[in-house]
Coordinates of C-alpha atoms and ligand atoms in Angstrom, one line a residue:
M312 CA -22.5 -46.0 5.3
E313 CA -19.2 -46.0 7.1
N314 CA -17.3 -46.1 3.7
N315 CA -17.9 -42.5 2.8
S316 CA -18.1 -41.3 6.4
I317 CA -16.0 -38.5 7.7
F318 CA -14.7 -40.8 10.4
L319 CA -12.1 -42.2 8.0
E320 CA -10.3 -38.9 8.1
K321 CA -7.7 -38.3 10.7
D322 CA -9.0 -34.9 11.9
W323 CA -12.6 -35.9 11.3
W324 CA -13.7 -33.5 14.0
K325 CA -12.7 -30.5 11.8
K326 CA -15.7 -31.3 9.6
A327 CA -18.0 -32.5 12.3
V328 CA -21.0 -30.9 14.0
I329 CA -21.5 -32.0 17.6
Y330 CA -24.8 -32.1 19.5
Q331 CA -24.7 -31.8 23.3
I332 CA -27.2 -33.8 25.4
Y333 CA -27.9 -33.0 29.0
P334 CA -29.3 -36.4 29.7
R335 CA -31.5 -35.6 32.7
S336 CA -33.5 -33.1 30.6
F337 CA -33.5 -34.8 27.2
Q338 CA -36.0 -37.7 27.2
D339 CA -37.4 -39.8 30.1
S340 CA -38.3 -43.4 29.2
N341 CA -39.7 -44.8 32.4
G342 CA -41.8 -42.1 33.9
D343 CA -39.6 -41.2 36.9
G344 CA -39.4 -37.6 35.5
I345 CA -35.6 -37.8 34.8
G346 CA -34.2 -38.2 31.3
D347 CA -32.2 -41.4 30.7
I348 CA -30.1 -43.4 28.2
P349 CA -33.1 -45.4 26.8
G350 CA -34.7 -42.1 26.2
I351 CA -31.8 -41.0 24.1
L352 CA -31.9 -44.2 22.1
R353 CA -35.5 -43.3 21.2
R354 CA -34.5 -40.0 19.8
L355 CA -31.5 -41.1 17.7
D356 CA -33.5 -40.8 14.5
Y357 CA -34.3 -37.2 15.3
L358 CA -30.5 -36.5 15.7
A359 CA -29.6 -38.4 12.6
D360 CA -32.2 -36.4 10.7
L361 CA -30.6 -33.1 12.0
G362 CA -27.3 -34.4 10.5
I363 CA -25.0 -34.2 13.5
D364 CA -21.8 -36.4 13.7
A365 CA -21.4 -36.8 17.4
I366 CA -23.1 -36.5 20.7
W367 CA -21.4 -34.9 23.7
L368 CA -23.1 -36.6 26.6
S369 CA -23.0 -34.7 29.9
P370 CA -22.1 -37.1 32.8
V371 CA -24.2 -40.3 33.2
Y372 CA -21.7 -41.9 35.6
Q373 CA -22.6 -43.1 39.1
S374 CA -23.0 -39.9 41.2
P375 CA -24.9 -38.5 44.2
Q376 CA -26.0 -35.8 41.8
D377 CA -25.0 -32.9 44.0
D378 CA -23.9 -31.0 40.9
N379 CA -26.1 -33.0 38.5
G380 CA -23.5 -35.7 37.7
Y381 CA -20.4 -33.4 37.7
D382 CA -19.6 -35.1 41.0
I383 CA -18.7 -38.6 40.1
S384 CA -18.5 -41.5 42.6
D385 CA -17.5 -44.2 40.0
Y386 CA -16.2 -43.5 36.6
E387 CA -16.8 -47.0 35.3
K388 CA -20.5 -47.3 36.4
I389 CA -23.6 -45.8 35.0
D390 CA -25.9 -44.1 37.5
P391 CA -29.1 -46.3 37.8
M392 CA -31.1 -43.1 37.3
F393 CA -29.8 -43.0 33.7
G394 CA -29.9 -46.7 33.0
T395 CA -27.3 -49.5 32.9
M396 CA -23.9 -50.2 31.3
E397 CA -25.8 -52.4 28.7
D398 CA -27.9 -49.3 27.8
M399 CA -24.6 -47.3 27.4
D400 CA -23.0 -50.0 25.2
Q401 CA -26.2 -50.1 23.1
L402 CA -26.1 -46.3 22.8
I403 CA -22.5 -46.4 21.5
A404 CA -23.4 -49.2 19.0
K405 CA -26.7 -47.9 17.8
A406 CA -25.3 -44.4 17.3
K407 CA -22.4 -45.8 15.4
E408 CA -24.8 -47.5 13.0
K409 CA -26.1 -44.0 12.2
N410 CA -22.6 -42.6 11.9
I411 CA -22.8 -40.8 15.2
R412 CA -20.0 -41.0 17.7
I413 CA -20.5 -40.6 21.5
I414 CA -18.3 -38.2 23.3
M415 CA -18.0 -38.8 27.1
D416 CA -17.8 -36.0 29.6
L417 CA -14.6 -36.5 31.7
V418 CA -14.6 -34.8 35.1
L419 CA -11.0 -35.1 36.2
N420 CA -10.4 -32.0 38.4
H421 CA -12.5 -33.5 41.2
T422 CA -14.5 -36.5 42.2
S423 CA -17.5 -36.8 44.4
D424 CA -16.8 -37.0 48.2
E425 CA -18.6 -40.4 47.9
H426 CA -16.0 -41.8 45.5
T427 CA -14.1 -44.7 47.2
W428 CA -10.8 -42.8 46.8
F429 CA -12.2 -40.0 48.9
L430 CA -13.9 -42.3 51.4
E431 CA -10.5 -43.9 52.0
A432 CA -8.6 -40.6 51.8
K433 CA -10.4 -39.1 54.7
K434 CA -9.9 -42.1 57.0
S435 CA -6.3 -41.2 58.0
R436 CA -3.3 -39.3 56.9
D437 CA -1.4 -42.5 56.2
N438 CA -4.2 -44.1 54.1
P439 CA -2.8 -44.9 50.6
Y440 CA -5.5 -42.7 49.1
H441 CA -4.9 -39.7 51.3
D442 CA -2.6 -38.1 48.8
Y443 CA -5.1 -38.5 46.0
Y444 CA -6.7 -35.2 47.2
I445 CA -5.3 -31.9 48.4
W446 CA -5.0 -31.5 52.1
R447 CA -3.6 -28.7 54.3
D448 CA -3.1 -28.5 58.0
G449 CA -5.0 -26.0 60.1
E450 CA -7.5 -25.7 62.9
P451 CA -11.3 -25.6 62.8
G452 CA -12.3 -22.1 61.9
K453 CA -8.8 -21.2 60.7
M454 CA -8.6 -22.0 56.9
P455 CA -5.3 -22.4 55.1
N456 CA -6.1 -19.3 53.0
E457 CA -8.8 -17.2 51.6
M458 CA -9.6 -19.3 48.5
R459 CA -13.3 -19.2 47.6
A460 CA -15.3 -21.9 45.9
V461 CA -16.9 -21.2 42.5
F462 CA -20.4 -21.9 43.8
G463 CA -20.0 -19.7 46.9
G464 CA -18.4 -20.2 50.3
P465 CA -14.8 -21.1 51.2
A466 CA -12.9 -23.6 49.0
W467 CA -11.7 -25.5 52.2
E468 CA -13.5 -28.0 54.3
W469 CA -12.4 -29.3 57.6
V470 CA -12.2 -33.1 58.3
P471 CA -11.9 -33.8 62.0
E472 CA -10.8 -37.4 61.5
V473 CA -7.5 -36.3 59.9
G474 CA -7.3 -32.8 61.4
Q475 CA -6.9 -31.2 58.0
Y476 CA -8.7 -29.2 55.4
Y477 CA -9.3 -30.5 51.8
L478 CA -9.6 -28.3 48.8
H479 CA -12.9 -28.1 46.8
Q480 CA -13.1 -25.5 44.0
F481 CA -16.7 -26.4 43.5
T482 CA -19.2 -27.7 46.2
V483 CA -18.0 -29.4 49.4
K484 CA -19.1 -32.6 47.8
Q485 CA -16.6 -32.2 44.9
P486 CA -13.1 -32.6 46.5
D487 CA -10.2 -31.6 44.1
L488 CA -8.0 -34.4 42.9
N489 CA -4.3 -34.0 43.5
W490 CA -2.8 -33.9 40.0
E491 CA 0.7 -33.7 41.4
N492 CA 0.4 -37.3 42.5
P493 CA 1.5 -39.5 39.6
K494 CA -0.7 -42.4 40.9
V495 CA -3.8 -40.2 40.5
R496 CA -2.9 -39.4 36.9
Q497 CA -2.2 -43.1 36.1
E498 CA -5.6 -44.1 37.5
L499 CA -7.3 -41.6 35.4
Y500 CA -5.5 -42.6 32.2
K501 CA -6.4 -46.2 32.9
M502 CA -10.0 -45.2 33.2
I503 CA -9.9 -43.2 30.0
N504 CA -8.4 -46.1 28.1
W505 CA -11.2 -48.3 29.4
W506 CA -13.7 -46.0 27.8
I507 CA -11.7 -45.8 24.6
D508 CA -11.9 -49.6 24.4
K509 CA -15.7 -49.3 24.6
G510 CA -15.6 -47.5 21.3
V511 CA -16.4 -43.9 22.2
G512 CA -15.6 -41.1 19.8
G513 CA -13.8 -38.9 22.2
F514 CA -14.0 -36.8 25.3
R515 CA -15.1 -33.4 26.6
L516 CA -12.8 -32.5 29.5
D517 CA -14.5 -30.6 32.3
T518 CA -12.6 -27.6 33.8
V519 CA -9.4 -28.7 32.0
D520 CA -7.6 -25.5 32.9
L521 CA -7.8 -26.2 36.7
F522 CA -5.8 -29.4 36.7
G523 CA -2.5 -27.6 37.4
K524 CA -3.9 -25.6 40.4
K525 CA -1.5 -24.4 43.1
P526 CA -3.7 -23.6 46.1
D527 CA -0.9 -22.2 48.3
E528 CA -0.3 -19.5 45.7
M529 CA -4.0 -19.1 45.2
I530 CA -3.5 -20.2 41.5
T531 CA -6.6 -21.9 40.1
H532 CA -6.4 -21.6 36.3
N533 CA -3.4 -22.2 34.0
G534 CA -1.1 -23.6 36.7
P535 CA 2.6 -24.1 35.8
L536 CA 2.4 -27.9 35.1
L537 CA -1.0 -27.9 33.3
H538 CA 0.4 -28.3 29.7
D539 CA 2.8 -31.0 30.9
Y540 CA -0.1 -32.9 32.4
L541 CA -2.1 -32.6 29.2
K542 CA 0.8 -33.8 27.0
E543 CA 1.3 -36.8 29.3
M544 CA -2.4 -37.6 29.3
S545 CA -2.6 -37.5 25.6
R546 CA 0.5 -39.7 25.2
E547 CA -0.9 -42.3 27.7
S548 CA -4.5 -42.4 26.4
Y549 CA -6.2 -40.7 23.5
G550 CA -3.2 -39.2 21.6
R551 CA -2.7 -40.4 18.0
K552 CA -6.1 -42.1 18.0
P553 CA -8.9 -40.7 15.7
L554 CA -10.7 -39.2 18.7
I555 CA -12.0 -35.7 19.4
T556 CA -11.0 -34.1 22.7
V557 CA -12.4 -30.7 23.8
G558 CA -11.4 -29.1 27.0
E559 CA -13.6 -26.6 28.9
A560 CA -11.3 -23.7 29.7
W561 CA -12.8 -20.5 31.1
G562 CA -9.2 -19.3 31.6
A563 CA -8.2 -19.8 27.9
D564 CA -6.8 -17.0 25.8
V565 CA -5.6 -17.1 22.2
E566 CA -2.0 -17.7 23.2
N567 CA -2.5 -20.7 25.4
A568 CA -5.2 -22.0 23.1
K569 CA -2.4 -22.6 20.6
L570 CA -0.9 -25.0 23.1
Y571 CA -4.1 -26.7 24.0
S572 CA -5.1 -27.2 20.3
N573 CA -1.7 -27.5 18.8
P574 CA -2.2 -29.1 15.3
D575 CA 0.6 -31.6 16.2
G576 CA -2.0 -33.3 18.4
S577 CA 0.1 -33.2 21.5
E578 CA -2.7 -31.9 23.8
L579 CA -6.3 -31.6 22.7
S580 CA -8.3 -31.1 19.5
M581 CA -9.7 -27.8 20.8
V582 CA -11.0 -25.9 23.8
F583 CA -14.2 -24.2 24.7
Q584 CA -13.2 -20.6 25.5
F585 CA -15.7 -18.1 27.0
E586 CA -14.2 -14.8 26.2
A587 CA -17.3 -13.5 24.4
M588 CA -19.6 -15.1 26.9
L589 CA -18.1 -12.9 29.7
L590 CA -18.8 -9.7 28.0
D591 CA -22.3 -9.0 29.3
E592 CA -21.2 -8.9 32.9
Q593 CA -20.2 -5.9 34.9
G594 CA -16.4 -5.7 34.8
G595 CA -16.4 -9.2 33.3
K596 CA -16.1 -10.8 36.7
E597 CA -19.4 -11.7 38.2
K598 CA -22.0 -13.4 35.9
W599 CA -24.9 -12.3 38.0
D600 CA -24.2 -8.6 37.7
L601 CA -25.8 -7.9 34.3
S602 CA -24.6 -5.5 31.7
P603 CA -25.6 -5.0 28.0
L604 CA -23.5 -6.8 25.4
P605 CA -20.8 -4.5 24.0
F606 CA -21.3 -5.5 20.4
R607 CA -18.1 -4.1 18.9
Q608 CA -16.0 -5.7 21.5
M609 CA -17.8 -9.0 20.9
K610 CA -16.8 -8.7 17.2
D611 CA -13.2 -8.0 18.2
V612 CA -13.1 -11.1 20.4
F613 CA -14.3 -13.4 17.5
N614 CA -12.0 -11.7 15.1
R615 CA -9.0 -12.3 17.4
W616 CA -9.8 -16.0 17.9
Q617 CA -10.6 -16.7 14.3
T618 CA -7.4 -15.1 13.0
G619 CA -5.2 -16.1 15.9
L620 CA -5.9 -19.8 15.6
Y621 CA -5.8 -20.0 11.8
E622 CA -3.4 -22.9 11.0
K623 CA -2.1 -22.7 14.6
G624 CA -4.9 -24.3 16.5
W625 CA -8.6 -25.0 16.2
N626 CA -11.7 -23.2 17.4
S627 CA -14.9 -24.6 18.9
L628 CA -18.0 -22.7 18.0
F629 CA -20.9 -22.5 20.4
W630 CA -23.6 -20.2 21.8
E631 CA -25.1 -22.5 24.4
N632 CA -24.3 -25.3 26.8
H633 CA -25.8 -26.6 30.1
D634 CA -24.1 -23.8 32.1
I635 CA -25.1 -20.8 30.1
P636 CA -28.5 -19.3 29.2
R637 CA -30.3 -19.7 25.9
I638 CA -28.8 -17.5 23.2
I639 CA -31.9 -16.1 21.7
S640 CA -33.1 -14.8 25.1
R641 CA -29.6 -13.5 25.7
W642 CA -28.4 -11.8 22.5
G643 CA -31.3 -12.4 20.1
N644 CA -35.0 -11.7 20.5
D645 CA -37.2 -14.5 22.0
K646 CA -40.5 -12.7 21.2
E647 CA -41.4 -11.1 17.8
Y648 CA -38.2 -12.2 16.1
R649 CA -37.6 -15.5 17.8
E650 CA -37.3 -17.5 14.6
K651 CA -35.4 -14.8 12.6
S652 CA -32.9 -14.1 15.4
A653 CA -32.3 -17.8 16.1
K654 CA -31.5 -18.4 12.4
M655 CA -29.3 -15.3 12.3
L656 CA -27.3 -16.4 15.3
A657 CA -26.9 -19.9 13.8
T658 CA -25.7 -18.4 10.5
L659 CA -23.1 -16.2 12.3
L660 CA -21.7 -19.1 14.2
H661 CA -21.8 -21.9 11.7
G662 CA -20.1 -19.7 9.0
M663 CA -16.9 -19.3 11.1
Q664 CA -14.0 -21.6 11.2
G665 CA -14.1 -24.3 13.9
T666 CA -16.2 -27.2 15.1
P667 CA -19.8 -26.1 15.8
Y668 CA -21.7 -27.4 18.9
I669 CA -25.5 -27.4 19.2
Y670 CA -27.0 -27.6 22.6
Q671 CA -30.2 -29.6 22.9
G672 CA -33.2 -27.4 22.1
E673 CA -31.1 -24.7 20.5
E674 CA -32.2 -26.2 17.1
L675 CA -35.8 -25.5 18.2
G676 CA -35.2 -22.0 19.4
M677 CA -35.9 -22.9 23.0
T678 CA -35.9 -19.8 25.3
N679 CA -34.9 -19.0 28.8
T680 CA -37.3 -19.8 31.7
A681 CA -38.6 -17.2 34.1
Y682 CA -39.8 -19.2 37.1
D683 CA -40.4 -18.6 40.7
I684 CA -37.4 -19.4 42.9
S685 CA -39.1 -22.6 44.1
E686 CA -38.8 -24.1 40.5
Y687 CA -35.0 -23.8 40.4
R688 CA -32.8 -26.8 41.0
D689 CA -29.3 -25.7 40.2
I690 CA -27.0 -25.6 43.2
E691 CA -25.1 -22.5 41.9
T692 CA -28.4 -20.6 41.5
L693 CA -29.7 -21.6 44.9
N694 CA -26.5 -20.7 46.7
M695 CA -26.4 -17.3 45.1
Y696 CA -30.0 -16.7 45.9
K697 CA -29.3 -17.4 49.6
E698 CA -26.1 -15.4 49.7
R699 CA -27.6 -12.3 48.1
K700 CA -30.8 -12.6 50.2
E701 CA -28.7 -12.6 53.3
K702 CA -26.8 -9.5 52.1
G703 CA -30.2 -7.7 51.7
V704 CA -30.2 -7.5 47.9
P705 CA -33.9 -6.9 46.8
E706 CA -35.8 -10.0 45.6
N707 CA -36.6 -8.5 42.2
E708 CA -32.9 -7.8 41.5
I709 CA -31.9 -11.3 42.4
M710 CA -34.6 -12.8 40.3
A711 CA -33.7 -10.6 37.3
S712 CA -30.2 -12.1 37.5
I713 CA -31.5 -15.6 37.8
H714 CA -33.9 -15.2 34.8
A715 CA -31.0 -13.9 32.7
K716 CA -28.2 -16.1 33.8
S717 CA -29.2 -19.2 35.8
R718 CA -27.8 -22.5 34.5
D719 CA -31.4 -23.8 34.8
N720 CA -32.3 -21.7 31.7
A721 CA -30.6 -24.4 29.7
R722 CA -31.7 -27.3 31.8
S723 CA -35.5 -27.1 31.5
P724 CA -36.8 -30.3 29.8
M725 CA -36.5 -30.8 26.1
Q726 CA -39.8 -29.8 24.3
W727 CA -40.7 -32.6 22.0
D728 CA -44.5 -32.1 21.3
T729 CA -47.7 -30.6 22.6
S730 CA -48.6 -33.5 24.9
P731 CA -48.5 -33.0 28.7
N732 CA -44.9 -32.1 29.8
A733 CA -43.9 -31.6 26.2
G734 CA -43.5 -35.4 25.7
F735 CA -40.5 -35.3 27.9
T736 CA -42.0 -37.5 30.6
S737 CA -45.2 -39.3 31.5
G738 CA -44.4 -38.6 35.2
I739 CA -43.6 -35.5 37.1
P740 CA -40.5 -33.8 35.5
W741 CA -37.5 -33.2 37.8
M742 CA -37.7 -29.6 36.7
K743 CA -40.7 -27.6 35.3
V744 CA -41.2 -27.6 31.6
N745 CA -41.2 -24.2 30.0
P746 CA -45.0 -23.4 29.4
N747 CA -44.1 -22.2 25.9
Y748 CA -43.8 -25.8 24.8
T749 CA -47.2 -25.7 23.2
E750 CA -45.7 -23.4 20.6
I751 CA -42.0 -24.3 20.6
N752 CA -41.5 -28.0 20.2
G753 CA -39.9 -30.6 18.0
E754 CA -43.0 -32.0 16.4
A755 CA -44.0 -28.6 15.1
A756 CA -40.5 -27.9 13.9
L757 CA -40.3 -31.1 11.9
K758 CA -43.6 -30.3 10.2
D759 CA -42.5 -26.8 9.2
P760 CA -40.0 -26.7 6.2
D761 CA -39.1 -23.2 7.4
S762 CA -38.4 -24.1 11.0
I763 CA -35.2 -23.3 12.9
F764 CA -34.6 -27.1 13.0
H765 CA -34.5 -27.3 9.2
Y766 CA -32.3 -24.2 9.0
Y767 CA -29.7 -25.9 11.3
Q768 CA -30.1 -29.0 9.1
K769 CA -29.3 -27.0 6.0
L770 CA -26.2 -25.3 7.7
I771 CA -24.9 -28.8 8.6
Q772 CA -25.4 -30.0 5.0
L773 CA -23.6 -26.9 3.6
R774 CA -20.6 -27.6 5.8
K775 CA -20.5 -31.1 4.4
Q776 CA -20.8 -29.9 0.8
Y777 CA -18.4 -27.0 0.7
D778 CA -14.8 -27.4 2.1
V779 CA -14.5 -23.6 2.5
F780 CA -16.7 -23.9 5.7
T781 CA -13.8 -26.0 7.1
D782 CA -10.8 -24.4 5.6
G783 CA -11.6 -20.8 4.5
K784 CA -9.5 -18.1 6.1
F785 CA -11.5 -15.6 8.1
E786 CA -11.5 -11.9 7.4
M787 CA -13.7 -9.5 9.3
L788 CA -15.7 -7.1 7.2
L789 CA -17.3 -3.8 8.4
P790 CA -15.4 -4.0 11.7
E791 CA -16.6 -0.5 12.8
D792 CA -20.3 -1.2 12.1
E793 CA -22.4 -1.0 15.2
S794 CA -25.1 -3.6 14.2
I795 CA -23.7 -5.7 11.4
F796 CA -21.5 -8.8 11.9
A797 CA -20.0 -9.6 8.5
Y798 CA -17.0 -11.6 7.4
K799 CA -15.4 -13.5 4.5
R800 CA -14.0 -17.0 4.4
G801 CA -11.4 -17.3 1.6
H802 CA -10.2 -20.5 0.1
N803 CA -8.6 -21.5 -3.2
E804 CA -11.8 -23.0 -4.5
G805 CA -14.2 -20.3 -3.5
C806 CA -15.2 -17.8 -0.9
L807 CA -18.0 -17.3 1.5
T808 CA -19.3 -13.9 2.5
V809 CA -21.6 -13.8 5.6
F810 CA -23.8 -10.8 6.5
C811 CA -25.7 -10.7 9.8
N812 CA -27.9 -7.9 11.1
F813 CA -27.5 -8.5 14.9
Y814 CA -30.5 -6.2 15.8
G815 CA -34.2 -5.6 15.1
E816 CA -34.0 -2.5 12.9
T817 CA -33.4 -2.4 9.1
V818 CA -29.9 -1.2 8.4
E819 CA -27.8 -0.1 5.4
C820 CA -25.3 -2.8 4.4
P821 CA -23.1 -2.7 1.3
M822 CA -23.3 -6.1 -0.3
E823 CA -22.9 -5.1 -4.0
A824 CA -19.6 -7.1 -4.2
C825 CA -21.8 -10.2 -3.9
N826 CA -23.9 -9.3 -7.0
G827 CA -24.2 -12.5 -9.1
A828 CA -22.8 -14.7 -6.2
Q829 CA -24.8 -17.7 -5.2
L830 CA -27.0 -17.2 -2.1
L831 CA -26.4 -20.4 -0.1
I832 CA -28.7 -19.7 2.8
S833 CA -30.8 -16.9 4.2
N834 CA -33.4 -16.5 6.9
Y835 CA -35.6 -14.4 4.6
S836 CA -37.2 -15.9 1.5
D837 CA -36.6 -12.9 -0.8
S838 CA -33.2 -11.3 -0.5
D839 CA -33.0 -8.9 -3.5
S840 CA -31.8 -5.7 -1.8
M841 CA -28.0 -5.5 -2.0
T842 CA -27.8 -2.4 0.1
S843 CA -29.8 -3.1 3.3
L844 CA -30.6 -5.9 5.8
R845 CA -34.0 -6.3 7.5
P846 CA -34.4 -7.1 11.3
Y847 CA -32.0 -10.0 12.2
E848 CA -31.5 -10.8 8.5
A849 CA -28.6 -13.2 7.7
R850 CA -27.2 -14.3 4.4
I851 CA -24.3 -16.5 3.2
Y852 CA -23.0 -15.9 -0.3
Y853 CA -20.6 -18.2 -2.2
Q854 CA -18.5 -17.2 -5.2
Ligands
GLC2294 C1 -18.0 -27.4 34.6 C2 -19.4 -28.0 34.2 C3 -20.4 -27.6 35.2 C4 -19.9 -28.1 36.6 C5 -18.5 -27.7 36.9 C6 -17.9 -28.5 38.0 O1 -18.0 -26.1 34.5 O2 -19.7 -27.7 32.9 O3 -21.7 -28.0 34.9 O4 -20.8 -27.6 37.6 O5 -17.6 -27.9 35.8 O6 -17.7 -29.8 37.6
CA2295 CA1 -36.0 -41.9 33.6

């Protein structure tokens, strides 16, 4: 198997498709209602069948779970809730047998306040660990400055024992690490190398653009030393090894992405950038304030990233992750055209240049949830609900925002079959299962040759079969069109042309240039008109 595997190639991740698992919602194995590593082991065949090359595993480290594992109290231990280190070693080994690599989630901007480093740090100002975190003098009630935390409230917390404030860009239980301290950086590199020695396939780096923060100047993203830190980290750990590294960078633009994903390998393989994902917010600033998607602008954003990084960097391609809602509920149609729009969105994304990521359940066309507030678990959602309630925002307005944008839309348990709780758990699930599981589930998808699952499977196979998916140069077609997203991918051995109708009405679309070309994939079984596209119709031609 390994002999003809993509892992023998240096930049194997350029040809790879990655699947993200949010472990607590994927598969429970022991009936405690929380997904775990043995549960993932049970589902490896399903993932191998889909055809993915690697799994990005959201954090399974020891953690008080204030932010569902993004608050780590020991980087070298597995949280008992998810299993043991033996389970983890087994996952790495068993996945490898199926040609699947495990990508660990590294949360390096902050730790949990229950990490030993922080427990020591807050004992006294002269504790050797004090300087691992970011402290500023002050008095109770008089903060160093106005910085706000991402999940609401101030970014500073008072510790009476030391008479100082510490910085936390996320919850109070997530103190920011002091990257300016070389000892901190060395500790982190040592830990990364420890995981590399275990045989993982790479890393997803949480909030990578925050490492160079300068709180006194109120700088959070893209601090002055950020790229120096990343170069050093690469040199001292994963650099020059055949590993994938992808940084989460809400503050990335095309220019700095050329640094992050420099083809010389000096920083990372690629970043997740969110420019398109910020377009359906009012003023692009506050995710809860909803606004319709400006379609033309969205096309411009993709065009800019596709052309800007050509031969100068590398794109990641994704619609979903554990922090953003389900794409068919967001920009597709999760009712009448659920299947068609899911396939259209998949076509649009997987035809572009970059490494595609599939978030668990996306391949089934899972939808957003619309629960009562008591069913939500996410700290960001609950904080926002409280804040807006106190401000007097009407309940229905708050709930509309939550139904559209809550991170819990992506975190409801995976829908495997029609048995109670969708086969996710035999116990009480930590979060309510979406009642539509009786219709939308893995078992039904596997039985149906026309399912969204099988469509993703085919897209993955095509990427393996035709190099043009990896190498072809992107050229936007019909840039002015208000409902069609179309583009070409040129390459010396052939050319792809992708046509997608982004909406639910039939539209005129000039496709005569593809007369005689091979239709590689489409979400309609008969595609004979070369002048119009039906609701959410998508096609990829090859010639
Ligand atoms: C990233 C993670 C998110 C987490 C935050 C703090 O944005 O994806 O889930 O809450 O970082 O670690
Ligand atoms: Ca469990």
